[in-house]
Coordinates of C-alpha atoms and ligand atoms in Angstrom, one line a residue:
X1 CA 14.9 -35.4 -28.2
X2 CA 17.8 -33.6 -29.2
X3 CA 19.7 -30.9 -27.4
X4 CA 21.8 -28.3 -28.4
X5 CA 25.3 -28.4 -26.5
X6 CA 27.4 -25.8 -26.0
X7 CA 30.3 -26.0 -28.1
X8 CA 33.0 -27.1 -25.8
X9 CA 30.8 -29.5 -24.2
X10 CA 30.7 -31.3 -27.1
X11 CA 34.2 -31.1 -27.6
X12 CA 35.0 -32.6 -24.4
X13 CA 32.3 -35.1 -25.0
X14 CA 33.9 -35.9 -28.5
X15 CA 37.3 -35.8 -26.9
X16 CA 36.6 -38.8 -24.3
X17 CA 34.8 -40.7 -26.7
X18 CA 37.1 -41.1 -29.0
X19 CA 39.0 -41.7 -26.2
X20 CA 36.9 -44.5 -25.4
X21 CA 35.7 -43.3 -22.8
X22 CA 31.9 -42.7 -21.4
X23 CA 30.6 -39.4 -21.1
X24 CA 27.4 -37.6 -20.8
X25 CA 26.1 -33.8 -19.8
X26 CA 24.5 -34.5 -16.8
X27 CA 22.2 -33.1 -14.3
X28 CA 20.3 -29.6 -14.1
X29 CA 21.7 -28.6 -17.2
X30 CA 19.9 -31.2 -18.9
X31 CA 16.8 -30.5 -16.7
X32 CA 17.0 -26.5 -17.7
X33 CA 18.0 -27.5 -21.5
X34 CA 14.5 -29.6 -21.5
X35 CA 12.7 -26.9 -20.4
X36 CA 13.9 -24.5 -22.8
X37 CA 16.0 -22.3 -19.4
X38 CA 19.2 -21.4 -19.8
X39 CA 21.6 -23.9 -18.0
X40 CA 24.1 -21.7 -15.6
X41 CA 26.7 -24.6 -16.0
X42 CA 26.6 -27.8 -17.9
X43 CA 28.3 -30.7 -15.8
X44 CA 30.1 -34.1 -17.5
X45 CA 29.7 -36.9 -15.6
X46 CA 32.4 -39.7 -17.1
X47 CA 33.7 -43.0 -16.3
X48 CA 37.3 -41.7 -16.9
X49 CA 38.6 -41.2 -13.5
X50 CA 40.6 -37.9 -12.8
X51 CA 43.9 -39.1 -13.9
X52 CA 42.6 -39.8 -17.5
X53 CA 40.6 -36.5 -17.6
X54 CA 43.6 -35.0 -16.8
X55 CA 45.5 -36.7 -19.7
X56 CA 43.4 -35.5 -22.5
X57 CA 42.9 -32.1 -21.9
X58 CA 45.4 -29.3 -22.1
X59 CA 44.0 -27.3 -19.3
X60 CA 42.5 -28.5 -16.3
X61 CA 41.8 -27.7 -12.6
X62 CA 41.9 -30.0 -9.4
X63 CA 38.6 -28.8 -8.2
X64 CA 37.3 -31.9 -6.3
X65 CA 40.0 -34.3 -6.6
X66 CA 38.8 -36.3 -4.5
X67 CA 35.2 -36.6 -5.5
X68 CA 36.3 -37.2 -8.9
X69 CA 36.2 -34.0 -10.3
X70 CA 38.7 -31.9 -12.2
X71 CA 37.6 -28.3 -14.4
X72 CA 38.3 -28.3 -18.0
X73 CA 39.4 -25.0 -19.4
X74 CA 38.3 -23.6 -22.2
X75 CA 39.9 -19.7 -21.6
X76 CA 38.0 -18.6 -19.0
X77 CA 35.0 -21.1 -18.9
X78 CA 35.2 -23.9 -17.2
X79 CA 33.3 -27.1 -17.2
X80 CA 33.6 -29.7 -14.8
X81 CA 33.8 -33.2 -15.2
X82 CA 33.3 -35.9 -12.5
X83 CA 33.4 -39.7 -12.6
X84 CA 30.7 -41.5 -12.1
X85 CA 30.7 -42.3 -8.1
X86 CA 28.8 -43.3 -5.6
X87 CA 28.9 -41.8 -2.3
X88 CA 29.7 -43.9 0.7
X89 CA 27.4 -43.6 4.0
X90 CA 26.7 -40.2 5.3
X91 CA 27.9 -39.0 8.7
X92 CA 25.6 -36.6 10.0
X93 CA 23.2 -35.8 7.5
X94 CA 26.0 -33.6 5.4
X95 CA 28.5 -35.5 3.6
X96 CA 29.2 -38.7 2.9
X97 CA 32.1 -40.0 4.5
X98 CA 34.1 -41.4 1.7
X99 CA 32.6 -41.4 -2.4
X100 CA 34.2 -44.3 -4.3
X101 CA 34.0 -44.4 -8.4
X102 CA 32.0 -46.5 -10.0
X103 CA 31.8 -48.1 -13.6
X104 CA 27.7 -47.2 -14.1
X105 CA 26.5 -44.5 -15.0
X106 CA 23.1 -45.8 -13.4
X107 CA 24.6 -46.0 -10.1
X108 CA 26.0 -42.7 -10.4
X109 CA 22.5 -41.1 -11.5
X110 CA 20.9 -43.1 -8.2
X111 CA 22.9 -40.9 -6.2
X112 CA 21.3 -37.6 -7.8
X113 CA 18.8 -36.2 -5.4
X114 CA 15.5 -35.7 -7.6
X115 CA 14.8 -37.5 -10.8
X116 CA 14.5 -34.0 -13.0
X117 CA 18.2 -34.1 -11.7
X118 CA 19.0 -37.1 -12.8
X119 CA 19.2 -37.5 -16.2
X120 CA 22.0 -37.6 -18.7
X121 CA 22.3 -36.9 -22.3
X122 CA 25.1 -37.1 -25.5
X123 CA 24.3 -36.7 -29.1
X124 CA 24.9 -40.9 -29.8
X125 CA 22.7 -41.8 -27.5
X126 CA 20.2 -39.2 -26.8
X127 CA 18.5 -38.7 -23.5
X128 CA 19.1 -41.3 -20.8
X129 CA 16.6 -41.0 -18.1
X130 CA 15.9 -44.1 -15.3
X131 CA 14.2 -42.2 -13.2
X132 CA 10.8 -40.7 -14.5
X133 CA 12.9 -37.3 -14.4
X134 CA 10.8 -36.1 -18.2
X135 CA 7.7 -37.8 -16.7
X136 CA 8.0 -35.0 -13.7
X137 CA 9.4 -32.4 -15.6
X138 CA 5.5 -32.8 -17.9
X139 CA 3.8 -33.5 -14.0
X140 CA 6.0 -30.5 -12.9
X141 CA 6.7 -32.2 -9.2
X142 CA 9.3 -32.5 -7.3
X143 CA 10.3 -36.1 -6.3
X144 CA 13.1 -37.8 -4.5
X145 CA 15.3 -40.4 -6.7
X146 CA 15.1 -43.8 -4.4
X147 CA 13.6 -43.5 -0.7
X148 CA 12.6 -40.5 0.0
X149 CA 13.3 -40.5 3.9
X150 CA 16.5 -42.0 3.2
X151 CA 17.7 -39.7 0.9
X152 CA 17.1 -36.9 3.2
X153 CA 18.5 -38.5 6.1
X154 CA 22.2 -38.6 3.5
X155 CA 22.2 -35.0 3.0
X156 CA 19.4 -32.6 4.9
X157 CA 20.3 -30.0 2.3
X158 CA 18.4 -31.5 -0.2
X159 CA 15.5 -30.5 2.0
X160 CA 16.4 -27.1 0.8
X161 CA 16.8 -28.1 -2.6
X162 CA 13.4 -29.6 -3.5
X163 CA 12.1 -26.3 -1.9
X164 CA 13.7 -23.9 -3.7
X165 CA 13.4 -26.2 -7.4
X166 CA 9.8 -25.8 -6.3
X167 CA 10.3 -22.4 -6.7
X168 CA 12.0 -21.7 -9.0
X169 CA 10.6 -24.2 -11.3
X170 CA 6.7 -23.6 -9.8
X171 CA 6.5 -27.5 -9.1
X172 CA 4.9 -29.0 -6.5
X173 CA 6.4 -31.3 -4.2
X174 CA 5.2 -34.9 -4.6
X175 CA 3.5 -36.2 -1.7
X176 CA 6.3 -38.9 -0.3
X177 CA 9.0 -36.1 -1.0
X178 CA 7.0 -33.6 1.1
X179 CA 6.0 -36.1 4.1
X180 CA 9.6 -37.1 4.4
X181 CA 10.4 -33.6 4.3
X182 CA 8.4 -32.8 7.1
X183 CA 9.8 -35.5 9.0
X184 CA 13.1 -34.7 8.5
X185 CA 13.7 -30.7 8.6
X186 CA 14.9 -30.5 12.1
X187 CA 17.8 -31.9 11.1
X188 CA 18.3 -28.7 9.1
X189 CA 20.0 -27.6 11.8
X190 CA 23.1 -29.5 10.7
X191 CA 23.6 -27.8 7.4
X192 CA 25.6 -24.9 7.3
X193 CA 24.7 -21.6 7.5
X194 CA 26.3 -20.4 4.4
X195 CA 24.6 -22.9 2.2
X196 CA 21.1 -22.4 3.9
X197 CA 21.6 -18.6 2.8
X198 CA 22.7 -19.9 -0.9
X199 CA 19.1 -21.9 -0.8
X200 CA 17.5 -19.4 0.8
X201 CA 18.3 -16.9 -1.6
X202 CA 17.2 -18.6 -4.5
X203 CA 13.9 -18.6 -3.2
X204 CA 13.5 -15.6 -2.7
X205 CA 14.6 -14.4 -6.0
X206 CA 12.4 -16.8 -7.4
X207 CA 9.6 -16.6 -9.6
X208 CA 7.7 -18.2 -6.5
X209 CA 8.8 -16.8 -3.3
X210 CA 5.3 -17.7 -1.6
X211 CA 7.0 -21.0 -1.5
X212 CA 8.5 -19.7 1.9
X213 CA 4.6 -20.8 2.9
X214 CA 5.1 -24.1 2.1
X215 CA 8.6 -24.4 4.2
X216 CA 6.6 -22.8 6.9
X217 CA 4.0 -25.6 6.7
X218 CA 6.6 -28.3 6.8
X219 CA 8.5 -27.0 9.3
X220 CA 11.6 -25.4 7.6
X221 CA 11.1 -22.1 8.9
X222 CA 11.0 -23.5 12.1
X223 CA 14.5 -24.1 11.8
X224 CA 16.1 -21.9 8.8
X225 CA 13.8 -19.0 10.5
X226 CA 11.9 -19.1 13.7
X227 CA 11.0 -15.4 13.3
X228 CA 9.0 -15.9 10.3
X229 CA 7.3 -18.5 12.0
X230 CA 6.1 -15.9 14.6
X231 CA 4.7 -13.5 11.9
X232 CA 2.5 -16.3 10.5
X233 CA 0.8 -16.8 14.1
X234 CA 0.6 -12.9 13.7
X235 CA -3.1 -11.6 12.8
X236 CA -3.0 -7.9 12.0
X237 CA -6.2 -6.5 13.7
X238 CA -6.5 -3.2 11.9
X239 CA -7.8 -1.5 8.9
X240 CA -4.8 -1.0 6.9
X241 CA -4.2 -4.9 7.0
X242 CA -6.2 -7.5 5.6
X243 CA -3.5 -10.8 6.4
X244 CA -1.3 -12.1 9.1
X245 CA 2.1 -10.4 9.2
X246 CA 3.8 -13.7 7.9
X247 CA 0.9 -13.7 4.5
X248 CA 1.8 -9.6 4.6
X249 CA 4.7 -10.6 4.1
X250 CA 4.5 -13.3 1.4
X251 CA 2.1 -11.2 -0.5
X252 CA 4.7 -8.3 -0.1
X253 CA 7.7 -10.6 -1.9
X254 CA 5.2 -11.3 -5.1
X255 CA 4.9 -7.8 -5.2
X256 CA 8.3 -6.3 -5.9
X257 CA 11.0 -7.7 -8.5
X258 CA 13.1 -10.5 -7.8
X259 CA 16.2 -9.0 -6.9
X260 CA 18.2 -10.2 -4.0
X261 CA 18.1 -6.8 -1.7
X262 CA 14.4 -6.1 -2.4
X263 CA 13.4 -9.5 -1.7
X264 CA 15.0 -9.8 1.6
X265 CA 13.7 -6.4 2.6
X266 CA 10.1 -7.3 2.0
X267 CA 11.0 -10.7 3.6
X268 CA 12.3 -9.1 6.8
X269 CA 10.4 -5.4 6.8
X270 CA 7.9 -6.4 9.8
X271 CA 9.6 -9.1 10.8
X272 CA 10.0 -7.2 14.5
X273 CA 6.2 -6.9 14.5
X274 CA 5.7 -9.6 16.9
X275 CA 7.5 -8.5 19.1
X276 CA 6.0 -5.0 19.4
X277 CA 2.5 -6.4 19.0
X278 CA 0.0 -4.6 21.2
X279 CA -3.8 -4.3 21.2
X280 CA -5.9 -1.4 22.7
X281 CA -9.6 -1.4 24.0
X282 CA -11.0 -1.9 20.9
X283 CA -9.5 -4.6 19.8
X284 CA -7.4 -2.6 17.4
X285 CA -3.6 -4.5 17.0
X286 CA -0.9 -1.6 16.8
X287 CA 2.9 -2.2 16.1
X288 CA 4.6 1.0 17.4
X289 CA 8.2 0.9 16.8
X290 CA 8.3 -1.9 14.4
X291 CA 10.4 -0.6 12.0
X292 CA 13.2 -0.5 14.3
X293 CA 12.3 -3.8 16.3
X294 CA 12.6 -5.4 12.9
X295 CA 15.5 -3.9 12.1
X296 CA 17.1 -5.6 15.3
X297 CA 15.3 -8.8 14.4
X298 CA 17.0 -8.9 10.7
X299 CA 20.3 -8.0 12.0
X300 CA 20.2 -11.3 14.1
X301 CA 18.9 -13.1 11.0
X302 CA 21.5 -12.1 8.9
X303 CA 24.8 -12.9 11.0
X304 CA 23.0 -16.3 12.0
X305 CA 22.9 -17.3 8.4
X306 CA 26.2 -15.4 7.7
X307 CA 25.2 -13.4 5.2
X308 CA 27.7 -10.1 4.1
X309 CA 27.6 -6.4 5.7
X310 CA 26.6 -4.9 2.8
X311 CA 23.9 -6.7 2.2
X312 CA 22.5 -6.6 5.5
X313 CA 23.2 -3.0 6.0
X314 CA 21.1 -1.9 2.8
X315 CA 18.5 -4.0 3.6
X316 CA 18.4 -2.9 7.6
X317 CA 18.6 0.4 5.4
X318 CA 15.5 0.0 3.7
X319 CA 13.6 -1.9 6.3
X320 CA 14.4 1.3 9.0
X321 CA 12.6 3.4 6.1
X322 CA 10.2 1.6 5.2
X323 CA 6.9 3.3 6.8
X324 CA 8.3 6.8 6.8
X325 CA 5.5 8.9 5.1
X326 CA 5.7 12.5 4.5
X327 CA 4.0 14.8 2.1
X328 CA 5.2 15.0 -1.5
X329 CA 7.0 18.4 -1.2
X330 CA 10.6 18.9 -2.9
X331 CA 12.0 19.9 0.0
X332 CA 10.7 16.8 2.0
X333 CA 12.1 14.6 -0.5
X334 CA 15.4 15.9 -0.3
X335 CA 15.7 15.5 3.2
X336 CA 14.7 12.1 2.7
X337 CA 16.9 11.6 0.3
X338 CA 19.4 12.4 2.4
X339 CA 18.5 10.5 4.8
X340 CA 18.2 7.3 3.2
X341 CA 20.7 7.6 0.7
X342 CA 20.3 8.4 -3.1
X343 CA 21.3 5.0 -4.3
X344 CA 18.6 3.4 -1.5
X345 CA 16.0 5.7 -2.0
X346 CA 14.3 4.8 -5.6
X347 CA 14.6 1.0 -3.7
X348 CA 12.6 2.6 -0.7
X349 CA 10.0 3.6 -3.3
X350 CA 9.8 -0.1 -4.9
X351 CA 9.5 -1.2 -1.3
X352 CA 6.5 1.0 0.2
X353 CA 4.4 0.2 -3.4
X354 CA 4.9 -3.4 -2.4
X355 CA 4.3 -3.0 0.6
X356 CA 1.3 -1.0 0.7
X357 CA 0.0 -3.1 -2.5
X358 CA 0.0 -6.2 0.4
X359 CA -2.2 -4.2 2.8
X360 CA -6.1 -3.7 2.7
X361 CA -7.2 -1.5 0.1
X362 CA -8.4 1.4 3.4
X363 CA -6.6 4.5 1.6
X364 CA -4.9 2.4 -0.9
X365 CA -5.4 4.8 -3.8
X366 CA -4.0 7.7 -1.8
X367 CA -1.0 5.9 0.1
X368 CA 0.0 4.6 -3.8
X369 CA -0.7 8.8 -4.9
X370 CA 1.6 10.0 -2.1
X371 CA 4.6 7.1 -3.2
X372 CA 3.6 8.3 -6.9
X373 CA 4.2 12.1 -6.5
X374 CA 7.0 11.2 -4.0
X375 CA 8.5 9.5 -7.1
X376 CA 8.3 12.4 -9.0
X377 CA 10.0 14.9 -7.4
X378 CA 12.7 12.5 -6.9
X379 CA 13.0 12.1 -10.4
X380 CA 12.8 16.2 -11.1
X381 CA 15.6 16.5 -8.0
X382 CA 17.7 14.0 -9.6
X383 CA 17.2 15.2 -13.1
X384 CA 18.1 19.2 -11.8
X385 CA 21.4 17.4 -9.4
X386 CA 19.9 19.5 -6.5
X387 CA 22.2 19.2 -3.7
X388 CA 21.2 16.0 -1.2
X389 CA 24.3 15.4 0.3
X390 CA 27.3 17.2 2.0
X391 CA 29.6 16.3 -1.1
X392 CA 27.1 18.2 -3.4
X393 CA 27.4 21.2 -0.9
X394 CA 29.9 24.1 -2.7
X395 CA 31.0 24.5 0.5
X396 CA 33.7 22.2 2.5
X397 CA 35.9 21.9 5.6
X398 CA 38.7 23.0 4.3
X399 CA 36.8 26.6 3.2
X400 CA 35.4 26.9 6.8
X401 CA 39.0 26.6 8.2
X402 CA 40.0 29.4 5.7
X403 CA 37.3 31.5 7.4
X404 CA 38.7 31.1 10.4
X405 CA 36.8 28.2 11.9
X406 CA 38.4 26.2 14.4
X407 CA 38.8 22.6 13.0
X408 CA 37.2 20.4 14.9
X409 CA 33.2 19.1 15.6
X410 CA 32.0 22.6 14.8
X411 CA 32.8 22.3 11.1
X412 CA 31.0 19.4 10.7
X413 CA 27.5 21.3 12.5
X414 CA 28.5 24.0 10.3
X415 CA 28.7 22.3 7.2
X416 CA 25.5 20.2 8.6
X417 CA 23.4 23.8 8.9
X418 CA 24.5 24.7 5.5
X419 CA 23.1 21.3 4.1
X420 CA 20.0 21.4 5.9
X421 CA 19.1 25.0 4.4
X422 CA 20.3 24.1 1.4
X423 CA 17.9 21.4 1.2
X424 CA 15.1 23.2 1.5
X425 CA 16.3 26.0 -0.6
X426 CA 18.5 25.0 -3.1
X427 CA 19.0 28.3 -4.4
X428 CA 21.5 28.7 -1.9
X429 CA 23.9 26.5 -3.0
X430 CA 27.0 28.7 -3.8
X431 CA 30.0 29.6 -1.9
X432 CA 28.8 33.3 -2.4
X433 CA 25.3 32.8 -0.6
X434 CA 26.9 30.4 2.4
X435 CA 29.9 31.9 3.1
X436 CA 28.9 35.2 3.4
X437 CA 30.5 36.6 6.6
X438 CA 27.5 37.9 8.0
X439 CA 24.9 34.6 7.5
X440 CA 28.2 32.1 8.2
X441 CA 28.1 34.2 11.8
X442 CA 24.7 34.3 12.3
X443 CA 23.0 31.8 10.7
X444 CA 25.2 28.5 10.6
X445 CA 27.4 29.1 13.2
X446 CA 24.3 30.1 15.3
X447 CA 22.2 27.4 14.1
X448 CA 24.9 24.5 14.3
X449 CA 23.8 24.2 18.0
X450 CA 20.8 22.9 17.1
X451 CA 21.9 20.6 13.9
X452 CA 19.6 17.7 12.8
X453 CA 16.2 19.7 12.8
X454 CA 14.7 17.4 10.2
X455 CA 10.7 18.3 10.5
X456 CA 8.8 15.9 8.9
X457 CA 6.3 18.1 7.0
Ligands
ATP1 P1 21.4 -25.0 -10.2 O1 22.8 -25.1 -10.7 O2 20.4 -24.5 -11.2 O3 21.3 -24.4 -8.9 P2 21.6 -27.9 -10.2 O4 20.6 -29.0 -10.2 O5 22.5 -27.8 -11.4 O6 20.9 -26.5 -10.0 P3 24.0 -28.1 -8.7 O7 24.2 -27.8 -7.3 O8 24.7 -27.4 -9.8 O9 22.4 -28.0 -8.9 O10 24.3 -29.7 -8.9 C1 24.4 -30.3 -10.1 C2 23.8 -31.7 -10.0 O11 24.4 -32.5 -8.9 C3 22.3 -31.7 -9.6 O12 21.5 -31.5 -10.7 C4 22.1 -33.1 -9.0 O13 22.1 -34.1 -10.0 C5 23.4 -33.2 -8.2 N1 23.4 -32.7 -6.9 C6 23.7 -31.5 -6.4 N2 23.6 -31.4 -5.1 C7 23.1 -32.6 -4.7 C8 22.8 -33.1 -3.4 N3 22.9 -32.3 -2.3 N4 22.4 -34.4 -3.3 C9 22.3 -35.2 -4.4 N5 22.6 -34.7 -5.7 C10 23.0 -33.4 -5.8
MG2 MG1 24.2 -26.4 -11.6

């Protein structure tokens, strides 16, 4: 079994062993190098402590002092090398409350949470692996090193882990792993918020992001995401569905790319459907308003697990969009386009194809025609740079002001009445056309009264 190391990895390797020293890549690298992925990092594990790492290398950072580990520089790339430690008892199910070095490497792999983690490699003596990690990488499952109960009680973020290697990696959890996990995911609720998100997020992005259905079975949504929870008790009574909001929603994910913002919109684009939920004589479950409940819903989500504004604002964004349907005509589009935003808009059109793709197949040929000529005549408005926005307008403040407009909030319903002709009539796009004495008079100044006239068809 030979793998090939980066460079500079085997230069530090080389370094400390001529050194006399032990020292092995370590860790998911070697997992990712086994299965043929590209490592994001490649972690040294050593039994030099800091000082002596420190000693042979020119440039080095202090990242983790204290846990033994210290960056080696190689101009901007880093690697970091830790000595082998074991961590002392854990306060809290988070961290432990004191790590102490030790001189084996076994003990140091022992305190690795799953055994495709915890294996090490260097060129002299190949792979070293104590665990069964290759035996699971073949099995593909997921399984604690040690106890599994105890090692979730250490550190309740490896909870999270195993979930989102699950994902990423399409394993399955091995059954031990997953009953202690379902013991033991209440006591999510001590882990952070931000690193929740960090998990989160990589299981959504994932190559399996219907994994969310397996932390809903064992009780990690409970905790991480209550909501979601809601939308898998959820049935959708009504033609256009054929699943539960929360299976919508799973099936949604699988349907559009794994990028961060698309993911989290399908994740959180009904999510206000419970909420809203009401059913008529018929039996018929409608949702009226959901677009906007969930908008609220996701806005609470996303400060509760801390995540940025931008990202939440592009996503609430997408989701307040996302069941907007108007017929494919140019001027339509522009006003949507407008309204959403031209960067956001070709994201809404990603989002409604996955979304409608997770419905029942009533209409589905025609909802997926109406998002396919909707798609067009974006592309022909973006292609021609029609004007969508105020600052494509030939027209600005400072013009109106000229003409003897008082500054103030009329210029803005001004400029606002020339955009909204504009946008259905392009052709009037030049200062000739809009500020003609006469028109600005009648037509804008007249009209900015009643600004915001956006008809839907
Ligand atoms: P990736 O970097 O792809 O997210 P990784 O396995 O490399 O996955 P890191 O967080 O970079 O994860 O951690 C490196 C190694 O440290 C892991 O492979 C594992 O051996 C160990 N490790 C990380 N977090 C924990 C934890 N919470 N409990 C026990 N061991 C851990
Ligand atoms: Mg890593």
């Amino acid at each position: 079994m030979r793998i090939i190391l980066p460079n500079n990895a085997k230069k530090i390797l080389d370094t400390m062993h001529q050194a006399g020293y032990e020292a092995y890549v370590v860790g998911g690298c070697v997992r990712d190098a086994m299965l043929g992925r590209e490592p994001g990092d490649w972690d040294i594990t050593t039994n030099a402590v800091p000082a002596d790492i420190k000693k042979l290398f020119g440039r080095t950072i202090d990242t983790g002092i204290e846990h033994g580990t210290v960056t080696v520089m190689f101009g901007k790339e880093g690697y970091e090398v830790t000595t082998y430690r074991v961590d002392g008892k854990y306060e809290d199910n988070r961290h432990p409350s004191e790590v102490t070095f030790t001189k084996s490497l076994v003990e140091d792999m022992k305190r690795r949470d799953f055994t495709i983690n915890a294996m090490a490699y260097n060129e002299e003596e190949g792979l070293i692996d104590k665990f069964g990690g290759i035996e699971d990488l073949e099995q593909k499952v997921i399984r604690c090193v040690g106890e599994p109960r105890e090692r979730f009680s250490e550190d309740a973020l490896r909870i999270m882990r195993a979930i989102r290697f699950a994902a990423q990696l399409g394993y399955s959890i091995e059954d031990e792993t997953k009953a202690a996990i379902k013991e033991l995911a209440p006591t999510l609720e001590k882990i952070s918020a931000e690193r929740i998100q960090v998990e989160l997020v990589k299981l959504l992005v994932s190559d399996h992001p219907d994994m969310i259905r397996l932390a809903y079975e064992l009780g990690i949504t409970k905790v991480i995401l209550p909501e979601f929870d809601e939308c898998m008790k959820t049935e959708q009574n009504n033609v256009h569905h054929a699943f539960s909001v929360g299976e919508h929603i799973i099936q949604s994910m699988l349907n559009i790319r794994p990028d961060k913002v698309l993911r989290l919109t399908m994740l959180l684009h009904d999510i206000g459907k419970p909420q809203v939920l009401s059913v008529d004589d018929k039996g018929t479950s409608h949702f009226y308003g959901h677009q906007i409940t969930s908008v609220e819903v996701a806005r609470d989500v996303f400060r509760r697990l801390k995540f940025d504004r931008k990202t939440m604002d592009q996503v609430c964004n997408l989701i307040r969009y996302h069941d907007e349907r108007f017929p494919a005509k140019e001027s339509n589009v522009r006003r949507a386009i407008n309204r959403v935003g031209a960067e956001d808009f070709p994201l809404l059109m990603e989002v409604r194809e996955a979304d409608t793709l997770a419905q029942s197949d009533y209409q589905r040929d025609d909802k997926l025609k109406l998002i396919e000529d909707t798609k067009k005549i974006y592309e022909e408005i973006i292609a021609r740079k029609d004007c969508v926005t105020l600052s494509d307008l030939k027209v600005n403040g400072k013009d109106l002001i000229e003409k003897g407009i008082t500054p103030g909030k009329q210029i803005g319903s001004v400029l606002n009445a020339m955009l909204m002709d504009v946008l259905d009539n392009p052709e009037h796009n030049s200062r000739e056309y809009l500020l003609e004495p006469e028109r600005l008079r009648d037509k804008y100044l007249g009209m900015g009264e009643k600004e915001d006239n956006c008809e839907k068809n």
